[in-house]
Coordinates of N, CA and C in Angstrom, one line a residue:
L1 N 9.7 59.7 145.5 CA 8.7 60.3 146.6 C 9.1 59.9 147.9
S2 N 9.5 58.7 148.3 CA 9.7 58.2 149.6 C 11.0 58.8 150.0
Q3 N 11.9 59.3 149.2 CA 13.2 59.9 149.5 C 13.0 61.4 149.9
S4 N 11.9 62.0 149.5 CA 11.7 63.4 149.6 C 11.0 63.7 150.9
S5 N 11.4 64.6 151.7 CA 10.6 65.2 153.0 C 10.1 66.4 152.8
Q6 N 10.2 66.9 151.6 CA 9.6 68.3 151.3 C 8.4 68.3 150.5
I7 N 8.0 67.2 149.8 CA 6.8 67.3 148.8 C 5.6 67.3 149.8
Q8 N 4.7 68.4 149.4 CA 3.5 68.4 150.2 C 2.2 68.1 149.4
A9 N 2.3 68.2 148.1 CA 1.1 67.7 147.3 C 1.6 66.8 146.2
V10 N 0.6 66.0 145.9 CA 1.1 65.1 144.7 C -0.3 64.8 144.0
N11 N -0.3 65.3 142.7 CA -1.5 65.0 141.8 C -1.1 63.8 140.8
L12 N -1.8 62.7 141.0 CA -1.7 61.5 140.1 C -3.1 61.3 139.4
T13 N -3.9 62.4 139.2 CA -5.1 62.3 138.5 C -4.8 61.7 137.2
W14 N -5.5 60.8 136.7 CA -5.4 60.2 135.4 C -4.1 59.3 135.1
S15 N -3.1 59.3 136.3 CA -1.8 58.8 136.1 C -1.6 57.3 136.3
L16 N -2.5 56.7 137.1 CA -2.4 55.3 137.2 C -3.1 54.5 136.3
V17 N -3.8 55.0 135.4 CA -4.6 54.3 134.5 C -4.0 53.3 133.5
E18 N -4.3 52.1 133.4 CA -3.7 51.3 132.4 C -4.9 50.3 132.2
A19 N -5.3 50.2 130.9 CA -6.4 49.5 130.2 C -7.7 49.9 130.9
N20 N -8.2 49.0 131.8 CA -9.6 49.4 132.2 C -9.6 49.8 133.5
T21 N -8.6 49.3 134.5 CA -8.6 49.5 135.8 C -7.3 49.5 136.5
C22 N -7.5 50.0 137.7 CA -6.1 50.2 138.5 C -6.2 49.2 139.7
S23 N -5.3 48.4 139.9 CA -5.3 47.4 140.9 C -4.6 47.9 142.2
D24 N -4.9 47.1 143.3 CA -4.1 47.4 144.6 C -2.6 47.2 144.5
R25 N -2.1 46.6 143.5 CA -0.6 46.4 143.5 C 0.1 47.8 143.0
K26 N -0.6 48.5 142.2 CA -0.1 49.9 142.0 C -0.3 50.9 143.2
L27 N -1.3 50.6 144.0 CA -1.3 51.4 145.1 C -0.5 51.2 146.4
I28 N -0.1 50.0 146.6 CA 0.7 49.5 147.7 C 2.0 50.4 147.8
P29 N 2.8 50.6 146.8 CA 3.9 51.5 147.0 C 3.5 53.0 147.6
L30 N 2.5 53.6 146.9 CA 2.1 54.8 147.3 C 1.4 54.8 148.8
A31 N 0.7 53.7 149.1 CA 0.2 53.6 150.4 C 1.5 53.5 151.5
E32 N 2.5 52.9 151.1 CA 3.7 52.8 152.1 C 4.3 54.1 152.2
V33 N 4.3 55.0 151.2 CA 4.8 56.3 151.2 C 3.9 57.1 152.2
L34 N 2.6 56.9 152.0 CA 1.6 57.7 152.9 C 1.8 57.3 154.4
R35 N 2.2 56.0 154.6 CA 2.1 55.6 156.0 C 3.3 56.3 156.8
Y36 N 4.5 56.7 155.9 CA 5.7 57.1 156.7 C 6.2 58.4 156.1
H37 N 5.6 59.1 155.2 CA 5.8 60.4 154.7 C 5.7 61.4 155.6
S38 N 6.4 62.2 155.9 CA 6.2 63.4 156.9 C 5.7 64.7 156.5
S39 N 5.6 64.8 155.1 CA 5.3 66.2 154.7 C 4.0 66.3 153.6
L40 N 3.8 65.1 153.2 CA 2.6 65.0 152.2 C 1.4 65.4 152.6
E41 N 0.7 66.4 152.4 CA -0.6 67.1 152.6 C -1.7 66.8 151.9
V42 N -1.6 66.7 150.4 CA -2.6 66.7 149.5 C -2.2 65.7 148.4
L43 N -3.3 64.7 148.4 CA -3.2 63.7 147.4 C -4.3 63.6 146.4
Y44 N -4.2 63.7 145.1 CA -5.1 63.7 144.1 C -5.0 62.2 143.4
L45 N -6.0 61.3 143.5 CA -6.0 60.2 142.7 C -7.4 60.1 142.0
S46 N -8.0 61.0 141.7 CA -9.2 61.0 140.8 C -9.1 60.5 139.4
Y47 N -10.0 60.0 139.0 CA -9.9 59.4 137.5 C -9.0 58.5 137.2
N48 N -8.7 57.6 138.0 CA -7.7 56.5 137.7 C -8.4 55.1 137.7
R49 N -9.8 54.9 137.6 CA -10.4 53.7 137.5 C -9.9 52.9 138.6
L50 N -9.7 53.5 139.7 CA -9.3 52.5 141.0 C -10.6 51.6 141.3
A51 N -10.3 50.4 141.3 CA -11.4 49.4 141.8 C -11.2 49.0 143.2
S52 N -10.2 49.5 143.9 CA -10.0 49.2 145.3 C -9.0 50.2 145.7
A53 N -9.1 50.6 147.0 CA -8.0 51.5 147.6 C -7.8 51.0 149.1
V54 N -8.0 49.6 149.2 CA -7.8 49.1 150.6 C -6.4 49.4 151.2
P55 N -5.3 49.5 150.3 CA -4.0 49.9 150.9 C -4.1 51.3 151.5
L56 N -4.8 52.1 150.7 CA -4.9 53.4 151.2 C -5.6 53.4 152.8
G57 N -6.6 52.7 152.9 CA -7.2 52.6 154.3 C -6.2 52.2 155.3
L58 N -5.2 51.2 154.9 CA -4.4 50.8 156.1 C -3.5 52.0 156.2
A59 N -3.0 52.7 155.1 CA -2.1 53.8 155.4 C -2.7 55.0 156.2
L60 N -4.0 55.2 156.0 CA -4.7 56.3 156.7 C -4.8 55.9 158.3
S61 N -4.7 54.7 158.7 CA -4.7 54.3 160.1 C -3.5 54.8 160.8
T62 N -2.4 55.3 160.1 CA -1.1 55.7 160.7 C -0.8 57.2 160.2
N63 N -1.2 57.6 159.2 CA -0.9 58.8 158.5 C -1.3 60.1 159.4
T64 N -0.5 60.9 159.6 CA -0.7 62.1 160.5 C -0.5 63.4 159.8
T65 N -0.3 63.4 158.6 CA 0.1 64.7 157.8 C -1.0 65.0 156.5
L66 N -1.6 64.0 156.0 CA -2.3 64.2 154.9 C -3.6 65.0 155.4
R67 N -3.9 66.1 154.6 CA -5.0 67.0 154.9 C -6.2 66.8 153.8
E68 N -5.9 66.4 152.6 CA -6.9 66.2 151.5 C -6.7 65.0 150.7
L69 N -7.7 64.2 150.6 CA -7.5 62.9 149.8 C -8.7 63.0 148.8
H70 N -8.4 63.0 147.5 CA -9.3 63.1 146.5 C -9.3 61.9 145.6
L71 N -10.5 61.1 145.7 CA -10.7 59.8 145.2 C -11.9 59.8 144.1
D72 N -12.3 60.9 143.7 CA -13.3 61.1 142.8 C -13.3 60.4 141.6
H73 N -14.5 59.9 141.0 CA -14.5 59.3 139.7 C -13.5 58.1 139.5
N74 N -13.8 57.3 140.5 CA -12.9 56.0 140.3 C -14.1 54.7 140.2
R75 N -13.7 53.7 140.6 CA -14.5 52.5 140.6 C -14.7 52.0 142.0
L76 N -14.5 52.7 143.1 CA -14.5 52.3 144.4 C -15.8 51.7 145.0
T77 N -15.6 50.6 145.6 CA -16.9 50.0 145.9 C -17.1 50.1 147.6
S78 N -18.1 49.4 148.1 CA -18.2 49.5 149.6 C -16.9 49.0 150.4
D79 N -16.3 48.0 149.7 CA -15.2 47.5 150.6 C -14.0 48.5 150.8
C80 N -14.0 49.3 149.8 CA -13.0 50.3 149.8 C -13.5 51.3 150.8
A81 N -14.7 51.7 150.9 CA -15.1 52.8 151.8 C -15.0 52.3 153.1
I82 N -15.2 51.0 153.4 CA -15.0 50.4 154.6 C -13.6 50.5 155.1
A83 N -12.6 50.1 154.3 CA -11.2 50.2 154.6 C -10.8 51.6 154.9
I84 N -11.3 52.6 154.2 CA -11.0 54.0 154.6 C -11.6 54.4 155.7
A85 N -12.8 54.0 156.0 CA -13.5 54.3 157.3 C -12.7 53.8 158.4
Q86 N -12.4 52.5 158.3 CA -11.6 51.9 159.5 C -10.4 52.5 159.7
G87 N -9.5 52.8 158.7 CA -8.3 53.5 158.9 C -8.5 54.8 159.6
L88 N -9.5 55.6 159.1 CA -9.7 56.8 159.8 C -10.1 56.8 161.3
S89 N -11.0 55.7 161.4 CA -11.5 55.6 162.7 C -10.4 55.2 163.7
Q90 N -9.5 54.3 163.2 CA -8.3 53.9 164.1 C -7.4 54.9 164.5
N91 N -7.4 56.0 163.5 CA -6.4 57.0 163.7 C -7.1 58.4 164.0
S92 N -8.3 58.3 164.6 CA -9.2 59.3 164.8 C -8.6 60.5 165.6
H93 N -7.7 60.3 166.6 CA -7.0 61.3 167.5 C -5.8 61.9 166.8
H94 N -5.3 61.3 165.7 CA -4.0 61.8 165.1 C -4.1 62.1 163.9
T95 N -5.3 61.8 162.9 CA -5.3 62.2 161.6 C -5.6 63.7 161.6
K96 N -5.0 64.4 160.3 CA -5.3 65.8 160.1 C -6.2 65.8 158.9
L97 N -6.7 64.7 158.4 CA -7.5 64.7 156.9 C -8.6 65.5 157.2
A98 N -8.7 66.7 156.4 CA -9.9 67.5 156.7 C -11.0 67.4 155.4
V99 N -10.3 67.1 154.3 CA -11.2 67.0 153.0 C -11.1 65.6 152.4
L100 N -12.2 64.9 152.3 CA -12.3 63.5 151.8 C -13.4 63.6 150.6
C101 N -12.9 63.4 149.4 CA -13.6 63.5 148.3 C -13.7 62.1 147.6
L102 N -15.0 61.5 147.5 CA -15.2 60.2 147.1 C -16.4 60.3 146.1
N103 N -16.6 61.4 145.4 CA -17.7 61.4 144.5 C -17.6 60.6 143.4
S104 N -18.8 60.2 142.9 CA -18.9 59.2 141.6 C -17.9 58.0 141.6
N105 N -18.4 57.4 142.6 CA -17.9 55.9 142.8 C -19.1 55.0 143.0
S106 N -18.8 53.8 143.6 CA -20.0 52.9 143.8 C -19.9 52.4 145.2
L107 N -20.0 53.3 146.1 CA -19.9 52.9 147.5 C -21.1 52.3 148.0
G108 N -22.3 52.3 147.7 CA -23.6 51.9 148.1 C -23.9 52.2 149.5
D109 N -24.8 51.5 150.1 CA -25.3 51.9 151.5 C -24.3 51.1 152.6
R110 N -23.6 50.0 152.2 CA -22.6 49.5 153.1 C -21.5 50.4 153.4
G111 N -20.9 51.0 152.2 CA -19.8 51.9 152.1 C -20.3 53.2 152.8
G112 N -21.4 53.7 152.6 CA -22.0 54.8 153.1 C -22.2 54.7 154.7
A113 N -22.7 53.5 155.0 CA -22.8 53.2 156.6 C -21.4 53.2 157.3
A114 N -20.4 52.7 156.6 CA -19.0 52.7 157.2 C -18.5 54.3 157.4
I115 N -18.7 55.0 156.3 CA -18.2 56.3 156.4 C -19.1 57.1 157.4
A116 N -20.3 56.8 157.5 CA -21.0 57.5 158.7 C -20.6 57.2 159.9
S117 N -20.4 56.0 160.3 CA -20.0 55.5 161.4 C -18.6 56.2 161.7
M118 N -17.7 56.3 161.0 CA -16.4 56.9 161.1 C -16.7 58.3 161.5
L119 N -17.6 58.9 160.9 CA -17.9 60.4 161.3 C -18.2 60.5 162.8
K120 N -18.7 59.5 163.5 CA -19.1 59.6 165.0 C -17.8 59.9 165.7
V121 N -16.6 59.3 165.3 CA -15.3 59.5 166.0 C -14.4 60.4 165.4
N122 N -14.5 60.8 164.2 CA -13.6 61.6 163.5 C -13.8 63.1 163.9
T123 N -12.6 63.7 164.2 CA -12.6 65.1 164.7 C -11.9 66.1 163.7
S124 N -11.6 65.6 162.5 CA -10.8 66.4 161.6 C -11.5 66.7 160.3
I125 N -12.2 65.9 159.8 CA -12.9 66.0 158.4 C -13.9 67.2 158.6
T126 N -13.6 68.2 157.7 CA -14.6 69.4 157.5 C -15.3 69.2 156.3
T127 N -14.8 68.6 155.4 CA -15.6 68.6 154.1 C -15.5 67.0 153.5
L128 N -16.7 66.6 153.2 CA -17.0 65.2 152.9 C -17.9 65.1 151.7
Q129 N -17.3 64.7 150.6 CA -18.1 64.6 149.2 C -18.4 63.2 149.0
L130 N -19.7 62.9 148.9 CA -20.2 61.5 148.6 C -21.2 61.5 147.5
A131 N -21.2 62.5 146.7 CA -22.2 62.6 145.7 C -22.0 61.4 144.5
K132 N -23.2 61.1 144.0 CA -23.2 59.9 142.9 C -22.5 58.6 143.4
N133 N -23.0 58.2 144.6 CA -22.4 56.8 145.1 C -23.4 55.7 145.4
E134 N -24.7 55.9 144.7 CA -25.6 54.9 144.9 C -26.1 54.8 146.5
L135 N -26.1 55.8 147.2 CA -26.4 56.0 148.7 C -27.9 56.0 148.8
G136 N -28.5 55.2 149.7 CA -29.9 55.2 149.8 C -30.3 55.9 151.2
A137 N -31.5 55.4 151.7 CA -32.1 56.0 152.8 C -31.4 55.4 154.1
T138 N -30.8 54.3 154.0 CA -30.0 53.8 155.2 C -28.9 54.8 155.4
T139 N -28.2 55.1 154.4 CA -26.9 56.0 154.6 C -27.3 57.3 155.1
A140 N -28.5 58.0 154.4 CA -28.9 59.2 154.9 C -29.3 59.2 156.3
Q141 N -30.0 58.3 156.9 CA -30.2 58.3 158.2 C -29.1 58.0 159.0
M142 N -28.2 57.2 158.7 CA -26.9 57.1 159.4 C -26.0 58.4 159.4
L143 N -26.1 59.0 158.3 CA -25.2 60.3 158.2 C -25.9 61.3 159.4
G144 N -27.2 61.3 159.4 CA -28.0 62.2 160.3 C -27.6 62.0 161.7
E145 N -27.7 60.6 162.0 CA -27.3 60.2 163.5 C -25.9 60.6 163.7
S146 N -24.9 60.4 162.8 CA -23.5 60.7 162.9 C -23.3 62.3 163.2
L147 N -24.2 63.1 162.5 CA -23.8 64.5 162.6 C -24.4 65.0 164.0
Q148 N -25.1 64.3 164.7 CA -25.5 64.6 166.2 C -24.2 64.5 167.0
H149 N -23.2 63.7 166.7 CA -22.0 63.5 167.4 C -20.7 64.3 166.8
N150 N -20.9 64.6 165.6 CA -19.7 65.3 164.9 C -19.8 66.7 164.9
V151 N -19.0 67.5 165.4 CA -19.2 68.9 165.3 C -18.2 69.6 164.5
T152 N -17.2 68.9 163.7 CA -16.2 69.5 163.0 C -16.7 69.4 161.5
L153 N -17.6 68.6 161.0 CA -18.1 68.6 159.6 C -18.8 69.8 159.2
L154 N -18.4 70.6 158.3 CA -18.9 71.8 157.6 C -19.6 71.7 156.4
E155 N -19.1 70.7 155.5 CA -19.8 70.6 154.2 C -19.8 69.1 153.8
L156 N -21.0 68.8 153.6 CA -21.4 67.4 153.3 C -22.2 67.3 151.8
G157 N -21.6 66.6 150.8 CA -22.0 66.7 149.5 C -22.5 65.3 149.4
I158 N -23.9 65.2 149.3 CA -24.5 63.8 149.0 C -25.7 64.0 147.9
D159 N -25.4 64.8 146.9 CA -26.4 65.0 146.0 C -26.4 63.9 144.9
Q160 N -27.5 63.7 144.1 CA -27.5 62.7 143.1 C -27.2 61.1 143.5
N161 N -27.7 61.0 144.6 CA -27.8 59.5 145.1 C -29.0 58.9 145.0

């Protein structure tokens, strides 16, 4: 993958699963590819039992080509959401990420707050999916405040929280 400059989409749904969880060590090589790959636009990592995606957050701080990131149905926590939000905030003027799917994880209000804060400076995300993430009233209020500053978000999924 790191040798090819033509690959635009990678589907690793169910691919990284081993036993009960997928660790950061499996994501580090993939995150390195994301940091420097010039053509990758779509990445599916759903249903991998990811417990952390901190390396992806770091990769998002420099990536300028990824348009869709699907992390649905994993085991991501607030720390992971914070890392992703920080990466996207640091790269807010260069990222092209338009679709971020985080449905069915365990982001909680800490993670939701980080994502909401990121939306204040992000100008690329048009679709954000946060359903089934144990988000509460705090996140809802922060998302509402963020939407007063964000003019690019067109679709926000927050059902079943």
